[in-house]
Amino acid sequence: MKKPLVFILNGINLNMFGRRDPAHYGTATLGDIDQRLTELAGELGLEVEFFQSNHEGDFVEKIHQIHFSEAAGVIVNAGAWTHYSYGLADALAILDVPVVEVHMSNVHAREEFRHFSVLSGVVKGSIAGFGVDSYLLALRAVAGLISKR
Ligand code: DQA
């Protein structure tokens, strides 16, 4: 049987993890995070596919492609777009598979503009503040949601 496919989407500036503000984001690179997710996906019986872009239009187009794909779930860290991109929120709202929002840092303990997510209303749930573990917890959450469908 085919393993359920989960897309891991990382948005603007997230390719710079490991080189960017280690007090908030630690020292793991996006490649390190992808590797940890691939390992966990193996344990959970899931397939993972990764996408990162700094271009909002490309990111939205990827979400449209996911809509027409065999995706079973989506994990999204949209970086700063989280706080203002209604276009991205509208794109995510098109998806009919579980979507989990993640943030490495505890956005609620940071600057005020980070306290609000325009995405929260269109996702199943959000996980923030656990560093790389935010992604791993999100994958476990998506696995649980997929198994209940
Ligand atoms: C982030 C939090 C956002 O506020 C910020 O713009 C990022 C990273 C996080 O993972 O903690 O780029 O999404």
Tab-separated table of C-alpha atoms and ligand atoms in Angstrom:
chain	number	residue	atom	x	y	z
A	1	MET	CA	0.000	0.000	0.000
A	2	LYS	CA	1.133	3.543	-0.797
A	3	LYS	CA	2.276	5.619	2.182
A	4	PRO	CA	0.308	8.839	2.828
A	5	LEU	CA	2.182	11.847	1.429
A	6	VAL	CA	2.751	14.928	3.602
A	7	PHE	CA	4.099	18.169	2.141
A	8	ILE	CA	6.385	20.327	4.312
A	9	LEU	CA	6.243	23.925	3.098
A	10	ASN	CA	8.720	26.570	4.259
A	11	GLY	CA	8.343	30.176	3.228
A	12	ILE	CA	10.253	33.395	3.181
A	13	ASN	CA	13.762	33.484	4.755
A	14	LEU	CA	13.483	29.964	6.169
A	15	ASN	CA	16.255	28.676	3.898
A	16	MET	CA	18.482	30.779	6.182
A	17	PHE	CA	17.794	28.755	9.339
A	18	GLY	CA	21.163	27.928	10.900
A	19	ARG	CA	22.563	31.305	9.871
A	20	ARG	CA	19.806	33.502	11.218
A	21	ASP	CA	19.123	34.780	14.740
A	22	PRO	CA	20.155	31.610	16.656
A	23	ALA	CA	18.579	32.942	19.880
A	24	HIS	CA	15.180	32.440	18.233
A	25	TYR	CA	15.845	29.772	15.651
A	26	GLY	CA	18.753	27.700	16.986
A	27	THR	CA	21.538	26.422	14.764
A	28	ALA	CA	19.844	23.649	12.787
A	29	THR	CA	19.664	24.270	9.044
A	30	LEU	CA	16.573	23.590	6.963
A	31	GLY	CA	18.431	20.551	5.612
A	32	ASP	CA	18.873	19.258	9.193
A	33	ILE	CA	15.157	19.777	9.847
A	34	ASP	CA	14.229	17.948	6.621
A	35	GLN	CA	16.442	15.028	7.663
A	36	ARG	CA	14.814	14.773	11.098
A	37	LEU	CA	11.379	14.873	9.443
A	38	THR	CA	12.362	12.188	6.930
A	39	GLU	CA	13.487	9.921	9.801
A	40	LEU	CA	10.292	10.476	11.774
A	41	ALA	CA	8.156	10.019	8.647
A	42	GLY	CA	9.763	6.584	8.224
A	43	GLU	CA	8.770	5.665	11.790
A	44	LEU	CA	5.216	6.944	11.256
A	45	GLY	CA	4.769	5.235	7.891
A	46	LEU	CA	4.503	8.512	5.970
A	47	GLU	CA	6.143	9.899	2.842
A	48	VAL	CA	7.386	13.511	3.048
A	49	GLU	CA	8.094	16.022	0.318
A	50	PHE	CA	9.784	19.379	0.942
A	51	PHE	CA	9.335	22.784	-0.665
A	52	GLN	CA	10.859	26.145	0.242
A	53	SER	CA	10.470	29.452	-1.559
A	54	ASN	CA	11.084	33.133	-0.919
A	55	HIS	CA	8.548	34.027	-3.617
A	56	GLU	CA	4.964	34.276	-2.487
A	57	GLY	CA	3.511	33.560	-5.943
A	58	ASP	CA	5.579	30.374	-6.299
A	59	PHE	CA	4.472	29.329	-2.816
A	60	VAL	CA	0.804	29.843	-3.695
A	61	GLU	CA	1.241	27.947	-6.989
A	62	LYS	CA	2.762	25.048	-5.051
A	63	ILE	CA	-0.306	24.982	-2.800
A	64	HIS	CA	-2.551	24.875	-5.896
A	65	GLN	CA	-0.513	21.923	-7.217
A	66	ILE	CA	-0.861	20.197	-3.851
A	67	HIS	CA	-4.632	20.592	-4.139
A	68	PHE	CA	-4.545	18.529	-7.352
A	69	SER	CA	-2.039	16.001	-5.940
A	70	GLU	CA	-2.419	12.911	-3.796
A	71	ALA	CA	-1.341	14.826	-0.681
A	72	ALA	CA	-2.717	13.523	2.614
A	73	GLY	CA	-1.548	16.458	4.744
A	74	VAL	CA	0.464	19.675	4.835
A	75	ILE	CA	2.788	21.309	7.363
A	76	VAL	CA	3.458	24.985	6.764
A	77	ASN	CA	5.871	27.500	8.225
A	78	ALA	CA	5.210	30.629	6.218
A	79	GLY	CA	7.787	32.798	8.037
A	80	ALA	CA	6.808	36.487	8.036
A	81	TRP	CA	4.006	35.880	5.462
A	82	THR	CA	2.159	34.293	8.403
A	83	HIS	CA	1.421	37.718	9.766
A	84	TYR	CA	0.016	39.475	6.700
A	85	SER	CA	-0.525	37.317	3.605
A	86	TYR	CA	-4.255	36.993	2.991
A	87	GLY	CA	-3.354	35.549	-0.414
A	88	LEU	CA	-1.564	32.684	1.273
A	89	ALA	CA	-4.422	32.193	3.748
A	90	ASP	CA	-6.873	32.012	0.822
A	91	ALA	CA	-4.652	29.447	-0.949
A	92	LEU	CA	-4.387	27.238	2.154
A	93	ALA	CA	-8.162	27.449	2.614
A	94	ILE	CA	-8.567	25.692	-0.768
A	95	LEU	CA	-6.899	22.546	0.580
A	96	ASP	CA	-9.170	19.806	1.862
A	97	VAL	CA	-6.471	17.841	3.700
A	98	PRO	CA	-5.283	18.610	7.270
A	99	VAL	CA	-2.903	21.586	7.422
A	100	VAL	CA	-0.775	22.304	10.518
A	101	GLU	CA	0.982	25.654	11.000
A	102	VAL	CA	4.402	25.612	12.683
A	103	HIS	CA	6.873	28.147	14.009
A	104	MET	CA	10.285	27.467	15.452
A	105	SER	CA	10.094	30.405	17.841
A	106	ASN	CA	7.393	31.305	20.354
A	107	VAL	CA	5.854	34.042	18.226
A	108	HIS	CA	3.601	35.121	21.118
A	109	ALA	CA	6.610	36.035	23.263
A	110	ARG	CA	8.131	38.234	20.551
A	111	GLU	CA	7.280	41.532	18.823
A	112	GLU	CA	3.585	42.392	18.652
A	113	PHE	CA	3.328	41.975	14.859
A	114	ARG	CA	4.205	38.294	15.307
A	115	HIS	CA	1.354	37.645	17.747
A	116	PHE	CA	-1.238	37.452	14.999
A	117	SER	CA	-1.372	34.843	12.248
A	118	VAL	CA	-3.678	35.341	9.273
A	119	LEU	CA	-3.282	31.595	8.661
A	120	SER	CA	-4.535	30.283	12.034
A	121	GLY	CA	-8.172	30.481	10.982
A	122	VAL	CA	-7.712	28.233	7.945
A	123	VAL	CA	-5.438	25.554	9.470
A	124	LYS	CA	-6.301	22.644	11.734
A	125	GLY	CA	-3.932	23.848	14.475
A	126	SER	CA	-0.682	25.648	15.211
A	127	ILE	CA	2.525	24.670	17.019
A	128	ALA	CA	5.075	27.325	18.009
A	129	GLY	CA	8.077	27.684	20.254
A	130	PHE	CA	9.682	24.252	20.288
A	131	GLY	CA	12.431	24.808	17.731
A	132	VAL	CA	12.969	21.819	15.441
A	133	ASP	CA	10.537	19.867	17.634
A	134	SER	CA	7.725	22.158	16.395
A	135	TYR	CA	8.058	20.431	13.006
A	136	LEU	CA	8.297	16.949	14.534
A	137	LEU	CA	5.241	17.553	16.726
A	138	ALA	CA	3.380	18.827	13.657
A	139	LEU	CA	4.221	15.661	11.732
A	140	ARG	CA	2.887	13.546	14.602
A	141	ALA	CA	-0.272	15.690	14.654
A	142	VAL	CA	-0.756	15.295	10.897
A	143	ALA	CA	-0.186	11.522	11.182
A	144	GLY	CA	-2.919	11.349	13.829
A	145	LEU	CA	-5.323	13.367	11.693
A	146	ILE	CA	-4.640	11.243	8.603
A	147	SER	CA	-5.244	8.017	10.530
A	148	LYS	CA	-8.651	9.331	11.680
A	149	ARG	CA	-9.849	10.184	8.144
B	1	DQA	C1	8.876	32.039	12.195
B	1	DQA	C2	8.284	33.216	12.996
B	1	DQA	C3	7.984	34.404	12.090
B	1	DQA	O1	7.486	35.495	12.859
B	1	DQA	C4	9.249	34.870	11.396
B	1	DQA	O2	8.951	35.917	10.494
B	1	DQA	C5	9.990	33.775	10.720
B	1	DQA	C6	10.090	32.468	11.392
B	1	DQA	C7	9.305	30.880	13.120
B	1	DQA	O3	9.507	29.789	12.589
B	1	DQA	O4	9.467	31.074	14.322
B	1	DQA	O5	10.574	33.962	9.655
B	1	DQA	O6	7.864	31.567	11.325
